[in-house]
Amino acid sequence: PYARAMRISRQMIVNDDLGGIDRILTSRGQAVAAFEDSAFFAMMLSGSGTDGPTLLETTRQMFNTTDKTKAGSGAAISPESVAAAIAAMRTRKSVSGETYLAVEPRILLTGPATEFTAMQLLAPIQAAQASNVNPYVGKLTPVSSPYITGNAWYLFADPSAVPSFMYGYLQGESGPRMRMDEPFGQQGVAYSIELDFGVGGIDYRGGYKNPGA
């Protein structure tokens, strides 16, 4: 459970000719979305080396060399390094270990430092030769987050196919709720924005990390 409270005095209400109070209240939805984003990346980048949460299945962090979810050495974003990441994801097996999942990467996640490089890699090229065709166009979607610092980058499968993380709300409360109160003996109103939200890692098979270079 999370909450933020604010008190608005009668004097503030009377003097609010510019509609500042209304703007504050209507912007709470954006604030909640930003908080959920922050909570997600705090979880994803947690643990030793920012390699993510420890999973119950493996007792290892989400990204590690044992499960081949992390590159043994960092490399910049390039056709070769992305190809190696895709190859590692293609050979992931099911929980039983009996079948290949043939994981299809869909998201290339970076921080601001490598966002431009990712966009260059995924830009369409009108190639005159087959060797110059960009095979990643339409296959990967670039996503950038300011919470990712440095040159690290990630590949993720479509979350609907092979999810690495899961989030949820309290049953029946799928989002923030607002409560208003008029405290006895005080002029003005009190507001609270409340949210029941959780997020965590569930499966290593849908992701891959390269520390970057």
mmCIF file of C-alpha atoms in Angstrom:
data_model
loop_
_atom_site.group_PDB
_atom_site.id
_atom_site.type_symbol
_atom_site.label_atom_id
_atom_site.label_comp_id
_atom_site.label_asym_id
_atom_site.label_seq_id
_atom_site.Cartn_x
_atom_site.Cartn_y
_atom_site.Cartn_z
ATOM 1 C CA PRO A 1 0.000 0.000 0.000
ATOM 2 C CA TYR A 2 1.135 3.529 -0.868
ATOM 3 C CA ALA A 3 -0.451 6.905 -0.207
ATOM 4 C CA ARG A 4 0.125 10.644 -0.391
ATOM 5 C CA ALA A 5 -1.954 13.154 1.525
ATOM 6 C CA MET A 6 -2.458 16.895 1.082
ATOM 7 C CA ARG A 7 -4.391 19.480 3.005
ATOM 8 C CA ILE A 8 -5.974 22.489 1.306
ATOM 9 C CA SER A 9 -6.997 25.370 3.542
ATOM 10 C CA ARG A 10 -10.019 27.584 2.982
ATOM 11 C CA GLN A 11 -7.676 30.503 2.343
ATOM 12 C CA MET A 12 -5.943 28.590 -0.434
ATOM 13 C CA ILE A 13 -9.295 27.751 -2.039
ATOM 14 C CA VAL A 14 -10.487 31.380 -1.898
ATOM 15 C CA ASN A 15 -7.236 32.748 -3.334
ATOM 16 C CA ASP A 16 -6.889 30.130 -6.095
ATOM 17 C CA ASP A 17 -7.769 32.423 -9.013
ATOM 18 C CA LEU A 18 -5.454 30.578 -11.415
ATOM 19 C CA GLY A 19 -6.851 27.091 -10.814
ATOM 20 C CA GLY A 20 -3.642 25.731 -9.291
ATOM 21 C CA ILE A 21 -5.440 23.329 -6.948
ATOM 22 C CA ASP A 22 -7.404 21.784 -9.792
ATOM 23 C CA ARG A 23 -4.205 21.295 -11.810
ATOM 24 C CA ILE A 24 -2.536 19.558 -8.863
ATOM 25 C CA LEU A 25 -5.443 17.157 -8.411
ATOM 26 C CA THR A 26 -5.838 16.343 -12.106
ATOM 27 C CA SER A 27 -2.097 15.644 -12.428
ATOM 28 C CA ARG A 28 -2.178 12.892 -9.794
ATOM 29 C CA GLY A 29 -2.791 10.246 -12.448
ATOM 30 C CA GLN A 30 0.505 11.144 -14.129
ATOM 31 C CA ALA A 31 2.237 11.137 -10.743
ATOM 32 C CA VAL A 32 0.968 7.624 -9.999
ATOM 33 C CA ALA A 33 2.138 6.363 -13.410
ATOM 34 C CA ALA A 34 5.574 7.873 -12.778
ATOM 35 C CA PHE A 35 5.677 6.209 -9.350
ATOM 36 C CA GLU A 36 4.819 2.798 -10.821
ATOM 37 C CA ASP A 37 7.567 3.263 -13.419
ATOM 38 C CA SER A 38 10.034 4.135 -10.662
ATOM 39 C CA ALA A 39 8.976 1.122 -8.567
ATOM 40 C CA PHE A 40 9.432 -1.204 -11.536
ATOM 41 C CA PHE A 41 12.968 -0.082 -12.353
ATOM 42 C CA ALA A 42 13.955 -0.083 -8.679
ATOM 43 C CA MET A 43 13.034 -3.786 -8.700
ATOM 44 C CA MET A 44 14.512 -4.598 -12.121
ATOM 45 C CA LEU A 45 17.848 -2.918 -11.306
ATOM 46 C CA SER A 46 18.076 -4.241 -7.760
ATOM 47 C CA GLY A 47 20.640 -6.643 -6.338
ATOM 48 C CA SER A 48 24.333 -7.084 -6.939
ATOM 49 C CA GLY A 49 25.548 -5.461 -10.131
ATOM 50 C CA THR A 50 22.000 -4.233 -10.842
ATOM 51 C CA ASP A 51 21.330 -7.731 -12.192
ATOM 52 C CA GLY A 52 17.785 -7.842 -10.890
ATOM 53 C CA PRO A 53 15.854 -9.716 -8.224
ATOM 54 C CA THR A 54 16.696 -13.251 -7.124
ATOM 55 C CA LEU A 55 14.240 -15.797 -8.523
ATOM 56 C CA LEU A 56 12.849 -18.642 -6.440
ATOM 57 C CA GLU A 57 13.219 -21.120 -9.328
ATOM 58 C CA THR A 58 16.978 -20.704 -9.753
ATOM 59 C CA THR A 59 18.042 -18.908 -6.520
ATOM 60 C CA ARG A 60 20.005 -16.662 -8.887
ATOM 61 C CA GLN A 61 19.460 -13.098 -10.001
ATOM 62 C CA MET A 62 17.389 -12.458 -13.108
ATOM 63 C CA PHE A 63 20.442 -11.691 -15.235
ATOM 64 C CA ASN A 64 23.419 -14.014 -14.859
ATOM 65 C CA THR A 65 25.915 -15.924 -16.995
ATOM 66 C CA THR A 66 24.876 -19.352 -15.658
ATOM 67 C CA ASP A 67 21.390 -19.088 -17.181
ATOM 68 C CA LYS A 68 22.868 -17.233 -20.179
ATOM 69 C CA THR A 69 20.725 -14.191 -19.492
ATOM 70 C CA LYS A 70 23.759 -11.923 -19.241
ATOM 71 C CA ALA A 71 26.688 -11.452 -21.586
ATOM 72 C CA GLY A 72 30.006 -12.698 -20.253
ATOM 73 C CA SER A 73 31.625 -9.403 -21.239
ATOM 74 C CA GLY A 74 30.128 -6.049 -22.076
ATOM 75 C CA ALA A 75 29.756 -4.946 -25.674
ATOM 76 C CA ALA A 76 28.321 -1.896 -27.360
ATOM 77 C CA ILE A 77 25.077 -2.169 -29.314
ATOM 78 C CA SER A 78 25.961 -3.548 -32.736
ATOM 79 C CA PRO A 79 24.582 -6.094 -35.203
ATOM 80 C CA GLU A 80 27.038 -8.674 -33.850
ATOM 81 C CA SER A 81 26.315 -8.158 -30.128
ATOM 82 C CA VAL A 82 22.553 -8.082 -30.684
ATOM 83 C CA ALA A 83 22.802 -11.241 -32.794
ATOM 84 C CA ALA A 84 24.606 -12.987 -29.930
ATOM 85 C CA ALA A 85 21.870 -11.896 -27.519
ATOM 86 C CA ILE A 86 19.147 -13.162 -29.855
ATOM 87 C CA ALA A 87 20.947 -16.500 -30.240
ATOM 88 C CA ALA A 88 21.075 -16.907 -26.464
ATOM 89 C CA MET A 89 17.342 -16.237 -26.192
ATOM 90 C CA ARG A 90 16.477 -18.616 -29.039
ATOM 91 C CA THR A 91 17.930 -21.579 -27.148
ATOM 92 C CA ARG A 92 15.931 -21.061 -23.945
ATOM 93 C CA LYS A 93 14.087 -24.150 -22.778
ATOM 94 C CA SER A 94 10.803 -24.603 -20.931
ATOM 95 C CA VAL A 95 10.607 -25.140 -17.176
ATOM 96 C CA SER A 96 10.651 -28.903 -17.736
ATOM 97 C CA GLY A 97 13.783 -28.565 -19.874
ATOM 98 C CA GLU A 98 12.295 -30.806 -22.555
ATOM 99 C CA THR A 99 11.396 -28.298 -25.262
ATOM 100 C CA TYR A 100 12.842 -25.131 -26.762
ATOM 101 C CA LEU A 101 10.792 -21.973 -26.386
ATOM 102 C CA ALA A 102 12.387 -20.248 -29.423
ATOM 103 C CA VAL A 103 11.960 -16.917 -27.646
ATOM 104 C CA GLU A 104 11.344 -14.040 -30.061
ATOM 105 C CA PRO A 105 12.927 -10.765 -28.821
ATOM 106 C CA ARG A 106 10.710 -7.736 -29.312
ATOM 107 C CA ILE A 107 12.078 -4.922 -27.121
ATOM 108 C CA LEU A 108 15.534 -3.319 -27.091
ATOM 109 C CA LEU A 109 15.723 -1.433 -23.804
ATOM 110 C CA THR A 110 18.439 1.156 -23.227
ATOM 111 C CA GLY A 111 19.267 4.203 -21.177
ATOM 112 C CA PRO A 112 19.657 7.709 -22.612
ATOM 113 C CA ALA A 113 23.396 7.158 -23.158
ATOM 114 C CA THR A 114 22.809 4.476 -25.811
ATOM 115 C CA GLU A 115 19.350 5.418 -27.076
ATOM 116 C CA PHE A 116 20.678 7.013 -30.254
ATOM 117 C CA THR A 117 22.832 3.961 -31.034
ATOM 118 C CA ALA A 118 19.784 1.707 -30.621
ATOM 119 C CA MET A 119 17.713 3.887 -32.929
ATOM 120 C CA GLN A 120 20.500 3.818 -35.522
ATOM 121 C CA LEU A 121 20.641 0.029 -35.376
ATOM 122 C CA LEU A 122 16.890 -0.298 -35.917
ATOM 123 C CA ALA A 123 16.568 2.350 -38.635
ATOM 124 C CA PRO A 124 15.421 1.069 -42.056
ATOM 125 C CA ILE A 125 18.028 0.975 -44.825
ATOM 126 C CA GLN A 126 17.251 0.921 -48.541
ATOM 127 C CA ALA A 127 20.031 -1.554 -49.272
ATOM 128 C CA ALA A 128 21.248 -2.319 -52.785
ATOM 129 C CA GLN A 129 22.951 -5.509 -51.611
ATOM 130 C CA ALA A 130 21.565 -8.337 -49.497
ATOM 131 C CA SER A 131 24.567 -8.104 -47.174
ATOM 132 C CA ASN A 132 23.565 -4.543 -46.252
ATOM 133 C CA VAL A 133 19.938 -5.304 -45.361
ATOM 134 C CA ASN A 134 19.038 -4.438 -41.778
ATOM 135 C CA PRO A 135 17.360 -7.609 -40.404
ATOM 136 C CA TYR A 136 16.227 -5.896 -37.191
ATOM 137 C CA VAL A 137 13.826 -3.418 -38.816
ATOM 138 C CA GLY A 138 10.307 -4.222 -37.640
ATOM 139 C CA LYS A 139 11.610 -6.973 -35.366
ATOM 140 C CA LEU A 140 12.732 -4.920 -32.375
ATOM 141 C CA THR A 141 11.181 -1.850 -30.771
ATOM 142 C CA PRO A 142 13.564 0.641 -29.115
ATOM 143 C CA VAL A 143 12.584 1.714 -25.590
ATOM 144 C CA SER A 144 14.598 4.068 -23.390
ATOM 145 C CA SER A 145 14.401 4.804 -19.675
ATOM 146 C CA PRO A 146 16.309 7.413 -17.634
ATOM 147 C CA TYR A 147 16.541 4.883 -14.806
ATOM 148 C CA ILE A 148 19.077 2.895 -16.830
ATOM 149 C CA THR A 149 22.429 4.611 -16.430
ATOM 150 C CA GLY A 150 25.610 3.906 -18.332
ATOM 151 C CA ASN A 151 25.800 1.736 -21.440
ATOM 152 C CA ALA A 152 23.914 -1.385 -20.336
ATOM 153 C CA TRP A 153 21.195 -2.611 -22.705
ATOM 154 C CA TYR A 154 18.574 -5.348 -22.622
ATOM 155 C CA LEU A 155 16.505 -7.533 -24.920
ATOM 156 C CA PHE A 156 13.034 -8.683 -23.873
ATOM 157 C CA ALA A 157 10.434 -10.907 -25.461
ATOM 158 C CA ASP A 158 6.867 -9.743 -25.955
ATOM 159 C CA PRO A 159 5.485 -9.670 -22.371
ATOM 160 C CA SER A 160 2.325 -11.417 -23.535
ATOM 161 C CA ALA A 161 4.393 -14.349 -24.843
ATOM 162 C CA VAL A 162 7.261 -14.852 -22.375
ATOM 163 C CA PRO A 163 6.886 -12.407 -19.469
ATOM 164 C CA SER A 164 9.894 -11.675 -17.278
ATOM 165 C CA PHE A 165 8.053 -9.472 -14.793
ATOM 166 C CA MET A 166 4.550 -9.129 -13.415
ATOM 167 C CA TYR A 167 2.676 -6.286 -11.760
ATOM 168 C CA GLY A 168 -0.655 -6.188 -10.021
ATOM 169 C CA TYR A 169 -3.111 -4.276 -7.882
ATOM 170 C CA LEU A 170 -5.297 -5.176 -4.944
ATOM 171 C CA GLN A 171 -8.345 -7.057 -6.206
ATOM 172 C CA GLY A 172 -11.090 -4.592 -7.016
ATOM 173 C CA GLU A 173 -8.693 -1.622 -6.863
ATOM 174 C CA SER A 174 -7.037 -1.610 -10.272
ATOM 175 C CA GLY A 175 -5.477 1.815 -9.956
ATOM 176 C CA PRO A 176 -5.278 4.811 -7.628
ATOM 177 C CA ARG A 177 -8.230 6.015 -5.600
ATOM 178 C CA MET A 178 -8.863 9.446 -4.108
ATOM 179 C CA ARG A 179 -10.460 10.168 -0.750
ATOM 180 C CA MET A 180 -11.652 13.541 0.482
ATOM 181 C CA ASP A 181 -12.292 14.575 4.066
ATOM 182 C CA GLU A 182 -13.400 17.766 5.797
ATOM 183 C CA PRO A 183 -11.588 17.686 9.162
ATOM 184 C CA PHE A 184 -13.781 18.689 12.083
ATOM 185 C CA GLY A 185 -12.976 22.132 13.430
ATOM 186 C CA GLN A 186 -10.842 23.159 10.460
ATOM 187 C CA GLN A 187 -11.698 25.196 7.420
ATOM 188 C CA GLY A 188 -10.670 23.471 4.213
ATOM 189 C CA VAL A 189 -10.421 19.934 2.918
ATOM 190 C CA ALA A 190 -7.939 17.063 3.012
ATOM 191 C CA TYR A 191 -7.213 14.720 0.118
ATOM 192 C CA SER A 192 -5.383 11.430 -0.037
ATOM 193 C CA ILE A 193 -4.283 9.461 -3.109
ATOM 194 C CA GLU A 194 -4.009 5.751 -2.292
ATOM 195 C CA LEU A 195 -2.588 2.859 -4.324
ATOM 196 C CA ASP A 196 -2.107 -0.881 -3.714
ATOM 197 C CA PHE A 197 0.559 -1.955 -6.192
ATOM 198 C CA GLY A 198 3.218 -4.641 -6.505
ATOM 199 C CA VAL A 199 5.771 -5.685 -9.121
ATOM 200 C CA GLY A 200 8.381 -8.443 -9.286
ATOM 201 C CA GLY A 201 10.426 -10.786 -11.452
ATOM 202 C CA ILE A 202 8.868 -14.144 -12.370
ATOM 203 C CA ASP A 203 10.952 -15.773 -15.156
ATOM 204 C CA TYR A 204 14.449 -15.293 -16.597
ATOM 205 C CA ARG A 205 13.634 -16.840 -19.989
ATOM 206 C CA GLY A 206 12.223 -13.710 -21.593
ATOM 207 C CA GLY A 207 15.150 -11.351 -21.018
ATOM 208 C CA TYR A 208 18.836 -10.759 -21.692
ATOM 209 C CA LYS A 209 21.304 -8.158 -20.404
ATOM 210 C CA ASN A 210 24.523 -6.846 -21.860
ATOM 211 C CA PRO A 211 26.537 -4.584 -19.519
ATOM 212 C CA GLY A 212 27.564 -2.493 -22.499
ATOM 213 C CA ALA A 213 30.880 -0.913 -23.340
#
